[in-house]
mmCIF file of C-alpha atoms in Angstrom:
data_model
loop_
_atom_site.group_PDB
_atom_site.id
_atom_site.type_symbol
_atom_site.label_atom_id
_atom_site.label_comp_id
_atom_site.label_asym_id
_atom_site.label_seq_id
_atom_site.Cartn_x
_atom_site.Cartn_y
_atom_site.Cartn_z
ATOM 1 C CA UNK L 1 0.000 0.000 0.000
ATOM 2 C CA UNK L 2 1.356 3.127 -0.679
ATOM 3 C CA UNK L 3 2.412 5.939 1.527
ATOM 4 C CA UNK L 4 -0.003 8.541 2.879
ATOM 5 C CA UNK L 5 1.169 12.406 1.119
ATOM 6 C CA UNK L 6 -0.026 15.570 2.653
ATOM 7 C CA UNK L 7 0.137 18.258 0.862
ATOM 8 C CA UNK L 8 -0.299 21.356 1.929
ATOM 9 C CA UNK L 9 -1.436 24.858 0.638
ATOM 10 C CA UNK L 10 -1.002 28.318 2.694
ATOM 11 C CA UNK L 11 -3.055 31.104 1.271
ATOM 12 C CA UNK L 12 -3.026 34.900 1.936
ATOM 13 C CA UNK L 13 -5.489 36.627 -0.165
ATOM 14 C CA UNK L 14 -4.907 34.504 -3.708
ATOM 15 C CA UNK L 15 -8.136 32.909 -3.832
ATOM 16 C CA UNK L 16 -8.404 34.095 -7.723
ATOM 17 C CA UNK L 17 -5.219 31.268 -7.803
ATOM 18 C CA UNK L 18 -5.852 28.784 -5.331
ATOM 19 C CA UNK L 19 -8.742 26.620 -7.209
ATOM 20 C CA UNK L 20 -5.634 26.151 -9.772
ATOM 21 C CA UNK L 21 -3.251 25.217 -7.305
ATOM 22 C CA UNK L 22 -5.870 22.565 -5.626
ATOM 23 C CA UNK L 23 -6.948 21.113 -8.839
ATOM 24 C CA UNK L 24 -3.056 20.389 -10.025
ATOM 25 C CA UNK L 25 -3.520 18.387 -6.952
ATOM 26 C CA UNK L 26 -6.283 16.592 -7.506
ATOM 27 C CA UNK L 27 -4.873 15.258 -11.035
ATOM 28 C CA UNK L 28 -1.573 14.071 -9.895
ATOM 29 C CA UNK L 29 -0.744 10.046 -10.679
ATOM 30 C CA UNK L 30 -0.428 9.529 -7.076
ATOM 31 C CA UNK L 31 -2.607 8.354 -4.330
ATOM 32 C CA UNK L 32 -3.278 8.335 -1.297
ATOM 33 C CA UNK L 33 -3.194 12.234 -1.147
ATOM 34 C CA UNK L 34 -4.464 14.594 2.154
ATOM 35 C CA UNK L 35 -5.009 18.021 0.595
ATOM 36 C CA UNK L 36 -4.799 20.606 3.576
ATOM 37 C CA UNK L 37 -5.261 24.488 2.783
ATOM 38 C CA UNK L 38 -4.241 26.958 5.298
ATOM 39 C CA UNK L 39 -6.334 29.967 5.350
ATOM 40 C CA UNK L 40 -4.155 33.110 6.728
ATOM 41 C CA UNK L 41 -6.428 35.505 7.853
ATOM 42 C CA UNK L 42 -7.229 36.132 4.439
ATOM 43 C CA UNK L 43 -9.638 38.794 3.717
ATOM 44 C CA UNK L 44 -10.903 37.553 0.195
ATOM 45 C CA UNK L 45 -12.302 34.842 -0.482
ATOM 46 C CA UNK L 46 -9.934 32.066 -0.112
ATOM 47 C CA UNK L 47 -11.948 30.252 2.489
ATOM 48 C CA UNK L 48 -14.883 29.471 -0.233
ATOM 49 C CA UNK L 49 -12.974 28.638 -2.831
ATOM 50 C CA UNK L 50 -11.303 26.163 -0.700
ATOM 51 C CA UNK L 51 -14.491 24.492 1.201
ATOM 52 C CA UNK L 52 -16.115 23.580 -2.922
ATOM 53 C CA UNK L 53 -13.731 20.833 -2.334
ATOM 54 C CA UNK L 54 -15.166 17.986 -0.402
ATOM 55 C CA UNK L 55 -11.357 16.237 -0.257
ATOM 56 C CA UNK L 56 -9.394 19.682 0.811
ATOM 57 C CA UNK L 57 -9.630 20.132 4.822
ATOM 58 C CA UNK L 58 -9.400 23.431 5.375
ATOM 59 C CA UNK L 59 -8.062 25.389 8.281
ATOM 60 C CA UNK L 60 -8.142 28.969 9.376
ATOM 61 C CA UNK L 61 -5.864 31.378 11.104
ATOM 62 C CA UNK L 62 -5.612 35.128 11.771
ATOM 63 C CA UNK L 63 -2.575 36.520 10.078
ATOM 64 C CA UNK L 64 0.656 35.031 10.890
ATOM 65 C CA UNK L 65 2.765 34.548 7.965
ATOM 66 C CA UNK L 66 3.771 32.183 5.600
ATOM 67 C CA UNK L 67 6.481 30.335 7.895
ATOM 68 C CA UNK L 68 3.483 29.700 10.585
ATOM 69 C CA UNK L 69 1.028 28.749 8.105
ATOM 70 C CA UNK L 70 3.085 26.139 6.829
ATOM 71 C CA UNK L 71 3.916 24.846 10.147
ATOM 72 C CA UNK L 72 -0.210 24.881 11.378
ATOM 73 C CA UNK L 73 -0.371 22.784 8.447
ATOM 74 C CA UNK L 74 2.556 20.696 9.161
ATOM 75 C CA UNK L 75 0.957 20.070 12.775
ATOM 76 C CA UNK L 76 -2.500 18.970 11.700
ATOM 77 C CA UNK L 77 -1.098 16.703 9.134
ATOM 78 C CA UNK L 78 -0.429 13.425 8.931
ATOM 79 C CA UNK L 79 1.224 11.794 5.761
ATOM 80 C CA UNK L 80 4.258 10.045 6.036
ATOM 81 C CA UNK L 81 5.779 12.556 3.345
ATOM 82 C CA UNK L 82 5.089 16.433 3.322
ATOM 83 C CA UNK L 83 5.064 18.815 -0.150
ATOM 84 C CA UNK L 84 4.358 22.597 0.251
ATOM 85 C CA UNK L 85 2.534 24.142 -2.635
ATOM 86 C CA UNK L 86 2.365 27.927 -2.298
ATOM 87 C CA UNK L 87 -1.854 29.021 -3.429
ATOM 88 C CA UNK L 88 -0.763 30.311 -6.707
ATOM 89 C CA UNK L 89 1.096 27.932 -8.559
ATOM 90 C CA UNK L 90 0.792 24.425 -9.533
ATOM 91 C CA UNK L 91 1.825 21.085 -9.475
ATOM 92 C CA UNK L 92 2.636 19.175 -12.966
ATOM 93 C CA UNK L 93 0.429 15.812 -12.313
ATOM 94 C CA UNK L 94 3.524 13.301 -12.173
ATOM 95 C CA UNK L 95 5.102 15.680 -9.214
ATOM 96 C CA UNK L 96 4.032 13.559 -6.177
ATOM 97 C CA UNK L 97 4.590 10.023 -7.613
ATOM 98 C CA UNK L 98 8.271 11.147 -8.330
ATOM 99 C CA UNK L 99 8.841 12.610 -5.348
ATOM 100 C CA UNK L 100 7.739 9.910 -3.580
ATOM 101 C CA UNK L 101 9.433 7.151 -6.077
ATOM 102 C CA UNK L 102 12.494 9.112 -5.264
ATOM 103 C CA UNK L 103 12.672 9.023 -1.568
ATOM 104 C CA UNK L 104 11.344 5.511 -1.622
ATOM 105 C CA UNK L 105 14.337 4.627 -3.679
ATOM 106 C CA UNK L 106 17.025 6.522 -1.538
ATOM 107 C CA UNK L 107 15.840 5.759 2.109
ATOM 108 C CA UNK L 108 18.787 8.038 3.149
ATOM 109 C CA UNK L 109 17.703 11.136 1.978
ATOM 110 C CA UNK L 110 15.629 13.891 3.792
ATOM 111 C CA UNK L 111 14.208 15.622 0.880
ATOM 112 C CA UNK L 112 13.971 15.454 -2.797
ATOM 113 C CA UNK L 113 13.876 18.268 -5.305
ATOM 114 C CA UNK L 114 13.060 18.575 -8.814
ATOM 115 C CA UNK L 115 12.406 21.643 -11.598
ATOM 116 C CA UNK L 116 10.222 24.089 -12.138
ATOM 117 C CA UNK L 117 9.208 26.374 -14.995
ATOM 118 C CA UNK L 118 7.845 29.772 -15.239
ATOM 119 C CA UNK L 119 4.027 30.570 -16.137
ATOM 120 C CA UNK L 120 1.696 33.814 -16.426
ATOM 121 C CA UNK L 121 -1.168 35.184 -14.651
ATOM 122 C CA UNK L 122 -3.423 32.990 -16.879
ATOM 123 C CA UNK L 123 -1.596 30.093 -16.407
ATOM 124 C CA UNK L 124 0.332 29.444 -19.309
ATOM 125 C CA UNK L 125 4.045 28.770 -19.564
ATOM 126 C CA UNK L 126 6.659 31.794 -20.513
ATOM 127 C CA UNK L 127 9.646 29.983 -19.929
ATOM 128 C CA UNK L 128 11.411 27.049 -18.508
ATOM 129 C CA UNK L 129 13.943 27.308 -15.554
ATOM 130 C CA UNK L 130 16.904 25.325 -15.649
ATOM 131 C CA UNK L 131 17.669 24.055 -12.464
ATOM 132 C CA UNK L 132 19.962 21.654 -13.095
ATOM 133 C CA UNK L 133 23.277 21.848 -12.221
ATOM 134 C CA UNK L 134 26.730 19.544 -11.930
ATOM 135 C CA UNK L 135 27.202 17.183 -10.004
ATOM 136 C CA UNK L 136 26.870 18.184 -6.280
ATOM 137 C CA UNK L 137 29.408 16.622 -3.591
ATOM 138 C CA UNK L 138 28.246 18.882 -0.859
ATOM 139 C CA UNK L 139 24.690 19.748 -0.488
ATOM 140 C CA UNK L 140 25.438 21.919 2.059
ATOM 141 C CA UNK L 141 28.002 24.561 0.573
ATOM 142 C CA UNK L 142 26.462 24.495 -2.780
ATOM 143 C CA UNK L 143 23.132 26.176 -1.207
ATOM 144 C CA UNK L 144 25.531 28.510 0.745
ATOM 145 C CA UNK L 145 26.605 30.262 -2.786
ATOM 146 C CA UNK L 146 23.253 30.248 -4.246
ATOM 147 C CA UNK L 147 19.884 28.461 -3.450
ATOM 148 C CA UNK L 148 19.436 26.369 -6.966
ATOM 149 C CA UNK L 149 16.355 24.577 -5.616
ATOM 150 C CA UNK L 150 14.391 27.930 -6.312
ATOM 151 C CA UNK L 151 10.888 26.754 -5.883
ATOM 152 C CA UNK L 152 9.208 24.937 -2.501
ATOM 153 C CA UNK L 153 6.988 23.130 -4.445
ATOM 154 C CA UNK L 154 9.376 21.151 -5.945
ATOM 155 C CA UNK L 155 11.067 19.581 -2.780
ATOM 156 C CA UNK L 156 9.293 16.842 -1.027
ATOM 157 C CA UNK L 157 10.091 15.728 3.045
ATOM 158 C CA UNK L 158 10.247 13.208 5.069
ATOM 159 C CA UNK L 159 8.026 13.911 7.658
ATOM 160 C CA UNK L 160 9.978 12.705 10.435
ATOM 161 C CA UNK L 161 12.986 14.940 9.291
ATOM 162 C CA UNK L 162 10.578 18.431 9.286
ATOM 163 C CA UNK L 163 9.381 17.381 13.066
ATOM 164 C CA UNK L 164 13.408 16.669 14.464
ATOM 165 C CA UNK L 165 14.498 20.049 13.035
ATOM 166 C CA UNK L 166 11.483 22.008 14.092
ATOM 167 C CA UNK L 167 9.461 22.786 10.565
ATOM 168 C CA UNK L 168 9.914 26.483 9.226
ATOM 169 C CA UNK L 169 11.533 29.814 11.218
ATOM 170 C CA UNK L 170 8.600 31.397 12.186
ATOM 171 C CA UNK L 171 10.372 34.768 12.468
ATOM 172 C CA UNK L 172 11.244 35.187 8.828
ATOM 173 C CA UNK L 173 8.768 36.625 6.197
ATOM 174 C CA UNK L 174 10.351 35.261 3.409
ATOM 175 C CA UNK L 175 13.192 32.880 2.535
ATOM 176 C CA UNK L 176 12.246 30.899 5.563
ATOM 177 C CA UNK L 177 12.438 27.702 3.093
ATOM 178 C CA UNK L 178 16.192 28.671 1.745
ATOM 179 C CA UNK L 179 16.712 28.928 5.576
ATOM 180 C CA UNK L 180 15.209 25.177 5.972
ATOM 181 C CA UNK L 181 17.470 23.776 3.623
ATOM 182 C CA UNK L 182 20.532 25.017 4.708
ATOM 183 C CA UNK L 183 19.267 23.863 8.740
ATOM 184 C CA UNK L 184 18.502 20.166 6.891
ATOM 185 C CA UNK L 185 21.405 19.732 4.734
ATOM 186 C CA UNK L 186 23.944 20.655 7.693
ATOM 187 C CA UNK L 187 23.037 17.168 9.430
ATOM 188 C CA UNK L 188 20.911 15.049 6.400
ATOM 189 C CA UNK L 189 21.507 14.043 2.866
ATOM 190 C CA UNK L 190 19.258 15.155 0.400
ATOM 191 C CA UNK L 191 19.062 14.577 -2.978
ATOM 192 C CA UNK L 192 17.434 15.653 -6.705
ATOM 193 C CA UNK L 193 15.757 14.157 -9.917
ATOM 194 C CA UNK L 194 15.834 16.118 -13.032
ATOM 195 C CA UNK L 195 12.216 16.228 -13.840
ATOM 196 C CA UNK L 196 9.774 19.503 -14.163
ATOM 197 C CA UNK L 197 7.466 18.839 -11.360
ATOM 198 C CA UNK L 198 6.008 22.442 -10.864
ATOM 199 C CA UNK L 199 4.693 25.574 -12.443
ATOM 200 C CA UNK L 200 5.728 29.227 -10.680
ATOM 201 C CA UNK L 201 3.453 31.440 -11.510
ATOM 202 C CA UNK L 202 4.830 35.219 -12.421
ATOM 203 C CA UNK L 203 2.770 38.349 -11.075
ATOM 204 C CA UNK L 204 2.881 41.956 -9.542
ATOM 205 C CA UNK L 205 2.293 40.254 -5.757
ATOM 206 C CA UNK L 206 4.819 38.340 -5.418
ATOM 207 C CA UNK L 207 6.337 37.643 -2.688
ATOM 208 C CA UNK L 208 9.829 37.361 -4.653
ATOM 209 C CA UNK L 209 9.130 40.682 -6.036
ATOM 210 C CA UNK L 210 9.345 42.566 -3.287
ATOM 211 C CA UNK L 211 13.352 43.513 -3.196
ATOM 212 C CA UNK L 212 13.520 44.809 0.006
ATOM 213 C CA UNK L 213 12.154 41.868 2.537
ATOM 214 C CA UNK L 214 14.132 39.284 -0.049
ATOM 215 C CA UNK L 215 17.189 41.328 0.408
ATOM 216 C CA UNK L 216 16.671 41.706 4.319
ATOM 217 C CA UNK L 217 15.816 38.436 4.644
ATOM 218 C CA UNK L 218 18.416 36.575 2.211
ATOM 219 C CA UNK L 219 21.456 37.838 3.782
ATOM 220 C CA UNK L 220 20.172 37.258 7.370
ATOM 221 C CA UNK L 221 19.460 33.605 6.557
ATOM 222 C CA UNK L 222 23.089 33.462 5.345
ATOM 223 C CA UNK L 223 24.322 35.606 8.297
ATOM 224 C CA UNK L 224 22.461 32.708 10.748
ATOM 225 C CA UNK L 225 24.891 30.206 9.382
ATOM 226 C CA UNK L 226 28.313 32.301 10.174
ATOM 227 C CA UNK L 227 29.027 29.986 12.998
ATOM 228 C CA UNK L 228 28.550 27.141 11.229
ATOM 229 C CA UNK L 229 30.909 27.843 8.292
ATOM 230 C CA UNK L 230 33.248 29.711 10.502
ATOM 231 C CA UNK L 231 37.227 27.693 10.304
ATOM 232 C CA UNK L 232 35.889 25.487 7.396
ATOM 233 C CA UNK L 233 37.715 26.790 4.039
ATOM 234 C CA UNK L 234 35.100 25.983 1.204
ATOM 235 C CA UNK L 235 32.056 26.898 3.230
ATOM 236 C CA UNK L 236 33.431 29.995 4.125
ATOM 237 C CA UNK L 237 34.269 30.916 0.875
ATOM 238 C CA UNK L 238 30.859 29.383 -0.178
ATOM 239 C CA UNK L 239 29.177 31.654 2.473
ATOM 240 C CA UNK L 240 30.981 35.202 0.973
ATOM 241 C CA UNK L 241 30.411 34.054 -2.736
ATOM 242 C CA UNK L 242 26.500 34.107 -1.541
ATOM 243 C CA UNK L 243 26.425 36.996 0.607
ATOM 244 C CA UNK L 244 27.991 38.904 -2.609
ATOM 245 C CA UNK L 245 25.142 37.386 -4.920
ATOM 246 C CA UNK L 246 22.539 38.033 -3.101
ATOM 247 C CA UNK L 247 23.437 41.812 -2.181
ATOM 248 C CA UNK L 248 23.814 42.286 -6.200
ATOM 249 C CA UNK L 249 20.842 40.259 -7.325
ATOM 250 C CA UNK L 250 18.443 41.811 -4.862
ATOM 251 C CA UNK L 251 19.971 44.926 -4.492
ATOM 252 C CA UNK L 252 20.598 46.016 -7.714
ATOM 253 C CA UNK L 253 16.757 45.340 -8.407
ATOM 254 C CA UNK L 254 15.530 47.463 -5.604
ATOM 255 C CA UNK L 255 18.134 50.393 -6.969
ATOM 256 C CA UNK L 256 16.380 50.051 -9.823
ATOM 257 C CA UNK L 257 12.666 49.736 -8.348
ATOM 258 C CA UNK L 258 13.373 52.116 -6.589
ATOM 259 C CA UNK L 259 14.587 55.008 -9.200
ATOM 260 C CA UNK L 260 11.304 53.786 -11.153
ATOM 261 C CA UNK L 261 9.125 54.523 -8.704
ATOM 262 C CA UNK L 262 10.971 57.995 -8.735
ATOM 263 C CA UNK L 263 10.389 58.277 -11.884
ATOM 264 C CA UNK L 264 6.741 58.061 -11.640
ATOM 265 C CA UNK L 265 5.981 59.314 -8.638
ATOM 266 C CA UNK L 266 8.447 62.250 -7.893
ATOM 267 C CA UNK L 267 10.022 63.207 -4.556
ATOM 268 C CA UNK L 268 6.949 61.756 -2.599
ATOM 269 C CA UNK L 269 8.197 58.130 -3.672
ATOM 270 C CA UNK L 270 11.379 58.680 -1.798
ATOM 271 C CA UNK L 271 9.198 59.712 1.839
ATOM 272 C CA UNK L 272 7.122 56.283 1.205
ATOM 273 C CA UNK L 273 10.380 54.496 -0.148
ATOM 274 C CA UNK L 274 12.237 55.398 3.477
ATOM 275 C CA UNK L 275 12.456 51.793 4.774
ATOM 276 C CA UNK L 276 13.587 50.354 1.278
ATOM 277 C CA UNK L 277 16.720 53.495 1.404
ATOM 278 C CA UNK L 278 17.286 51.917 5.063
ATOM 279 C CA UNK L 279 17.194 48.055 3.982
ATOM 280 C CA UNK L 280 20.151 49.403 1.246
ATOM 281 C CA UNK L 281 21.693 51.321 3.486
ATOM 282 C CA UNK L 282 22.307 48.004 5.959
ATOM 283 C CA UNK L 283 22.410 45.307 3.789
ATOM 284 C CA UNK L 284 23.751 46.585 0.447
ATOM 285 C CA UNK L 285 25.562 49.888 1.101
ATOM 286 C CA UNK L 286 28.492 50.011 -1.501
ATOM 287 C CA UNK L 287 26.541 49.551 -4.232
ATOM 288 C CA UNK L 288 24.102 52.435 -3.432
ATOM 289 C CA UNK L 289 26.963 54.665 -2.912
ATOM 290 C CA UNK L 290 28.231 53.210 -6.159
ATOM 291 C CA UNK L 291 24.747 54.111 -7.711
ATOM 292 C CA UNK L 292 24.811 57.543 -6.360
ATOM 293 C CA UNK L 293 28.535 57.974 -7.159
ATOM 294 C CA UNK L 294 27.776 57.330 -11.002
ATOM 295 C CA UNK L 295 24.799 59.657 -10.358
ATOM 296 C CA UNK L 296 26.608 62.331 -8.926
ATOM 297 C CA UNK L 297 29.584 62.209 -11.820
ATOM 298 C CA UNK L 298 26.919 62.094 -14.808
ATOM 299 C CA UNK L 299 25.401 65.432 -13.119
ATOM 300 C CA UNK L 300 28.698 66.891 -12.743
ATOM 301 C CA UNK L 301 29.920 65.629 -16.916
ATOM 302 C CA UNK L 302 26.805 66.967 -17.818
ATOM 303 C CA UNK L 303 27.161 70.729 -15.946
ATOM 304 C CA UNK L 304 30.690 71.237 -17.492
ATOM 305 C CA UNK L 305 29.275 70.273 -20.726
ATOM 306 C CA UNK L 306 26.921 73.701 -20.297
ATOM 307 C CA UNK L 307 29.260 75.456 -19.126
ATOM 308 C CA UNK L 308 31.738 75.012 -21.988
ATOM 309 C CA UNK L 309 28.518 75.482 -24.353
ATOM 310 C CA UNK L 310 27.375 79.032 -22.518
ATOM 311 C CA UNK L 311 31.580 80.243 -22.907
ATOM 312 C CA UNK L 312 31.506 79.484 -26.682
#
């Protein structure tokens, strides 16, 4: 008989999504399957959309975040393997049975991950993602430089390994799962298949969009693991290689966001813009000074330049 899967779906206000992300659940090649939705204090209509389906059990919270969510629905679960499918995107419908196959077939491991590709707000697919990479001796320092997995809904658990390290860090808004793998890998094996077992769906609210908590939150989750690299060669240079990427991938973006919003909105976008200047300031300082450096020189090229005009 095969092995119980929970899967389980937090949702914050993306009921217009979530009747996808159930139904790529409902069609997968594996059984048995407990669907459990995790309503966040939403304030739309997530709740309905999830009680149309007689095999989701649905359970509501006031707002705590995505972290907590996950864990409430960790703790009322009770398959022997766990997947986390985030309310708007999707599951391709062999995800679960190779997840499963995978971890059945490697007893050793604590997760499994696969691929994911890119789709729109309607759904359909703008690009794939390719997650694959070389051949990984160390799961552990590999995630330290960058975190190749990507997308949640591509890694499933062992159940017993989520309870002995504690589920999710309920004090981080975002990145908490980059955070979970790093905690897991440190004392477990894991492992990967090369299939595309998920869809990520690509819109103006999400949570991967918003520069300055993935910023914040990137480099603390690498900060968290200073100790553990510290006197240990390649994970220490593993550890600076990430804190550099991550300062430049999410920085440069909010720069960028940031001087758009300018754009648009004039001098009143940098009074509601203060805590994104701070976030910089902290976590990614040398490249806003470079920004404003470059700034400051093009203002100065182009003031000689009308000067020399208004002499001739």
């Amino acid at each position: 008989m095969n092995s119980l899967v929970s899967i389980i779906i937090p949702c914050y206000n993306q009921a217009r999504f979530l009747s996808e992300a159930i139904e790529s659940v409902l069609k997968q090649s594996y059984s048995p399957l407990e669907v459990i939705v995790v309503d966040d204090g939403s304030s739309d209509n997530t709740s309905e959309v999830a009680a149309r389906y007689s095999m989701v059990r649905l359970i509501k919270q006031d707002n705590q975040g995505l972290a907590r969510a996950r864990n409430r629905g960790l703790a009322e679960s009770k398959g022997e393997y766990v997947n986390f499918l985030d309310a708007d995107d999707r599951l391709l419908p062999n995800a679960i049975e190779l997840g499963v196959r995978s971890l059945q077939t490697q007893p050793e491991w604590a997760f499994v991950h696969g691929r994911y590709r890119y789709i729109d707000m309607a759904g359909n697919p703008v690009r794939h993602f390719d997650a694959r990479v070389e051949r990984i001796e160390d799961y552990y320092e590999a995630l330290l430089r960058r975190n190749f997995i990507g997308m949640g809904a591509t890694v499933m658990y062992r159940r017993a390994v989520l309870e002995s390290v504690g589920g999710f860090l309920p004090t981080l808004p975002v990145c908490e799962d980059y955070e979970l793998y790093l905690r897991i890998c440190r004392a477990f094996p894991v492992g990967r298949h090369d299939e595309i077992v998920a869809e990520y769906r690509l819109h103006e609210r999400s949570l991967s969009r918003d520069y300055g908590r993935m910023l914040q939150a990137s480099i603390k989750v690498l900060r968290s693991q200073q100790s553990c690299v510290k006197g240990h060669a390649r994970y220490e240079e593993a550890y600076e290689e990430g804190l550099r990427l991550y300062r430049e991938f999410y920085g440069e973006r909010l720069i960028e966001d940031l001087r758009s919003r300018f754009r648009a909105r004039g001098s009143k976008a940098l009074f509601l813009a203060a805590k994104d200047w701070l976030t910089l300031l902290r976590y990614y300082p040398h490249g806003l000074l470079a920004h404003s450096y470059r700034k400051t020189k093009c203002s100065l090229r182009k003031c000689l330049r009308n000067i020399a005009l208004a002499l001739n």
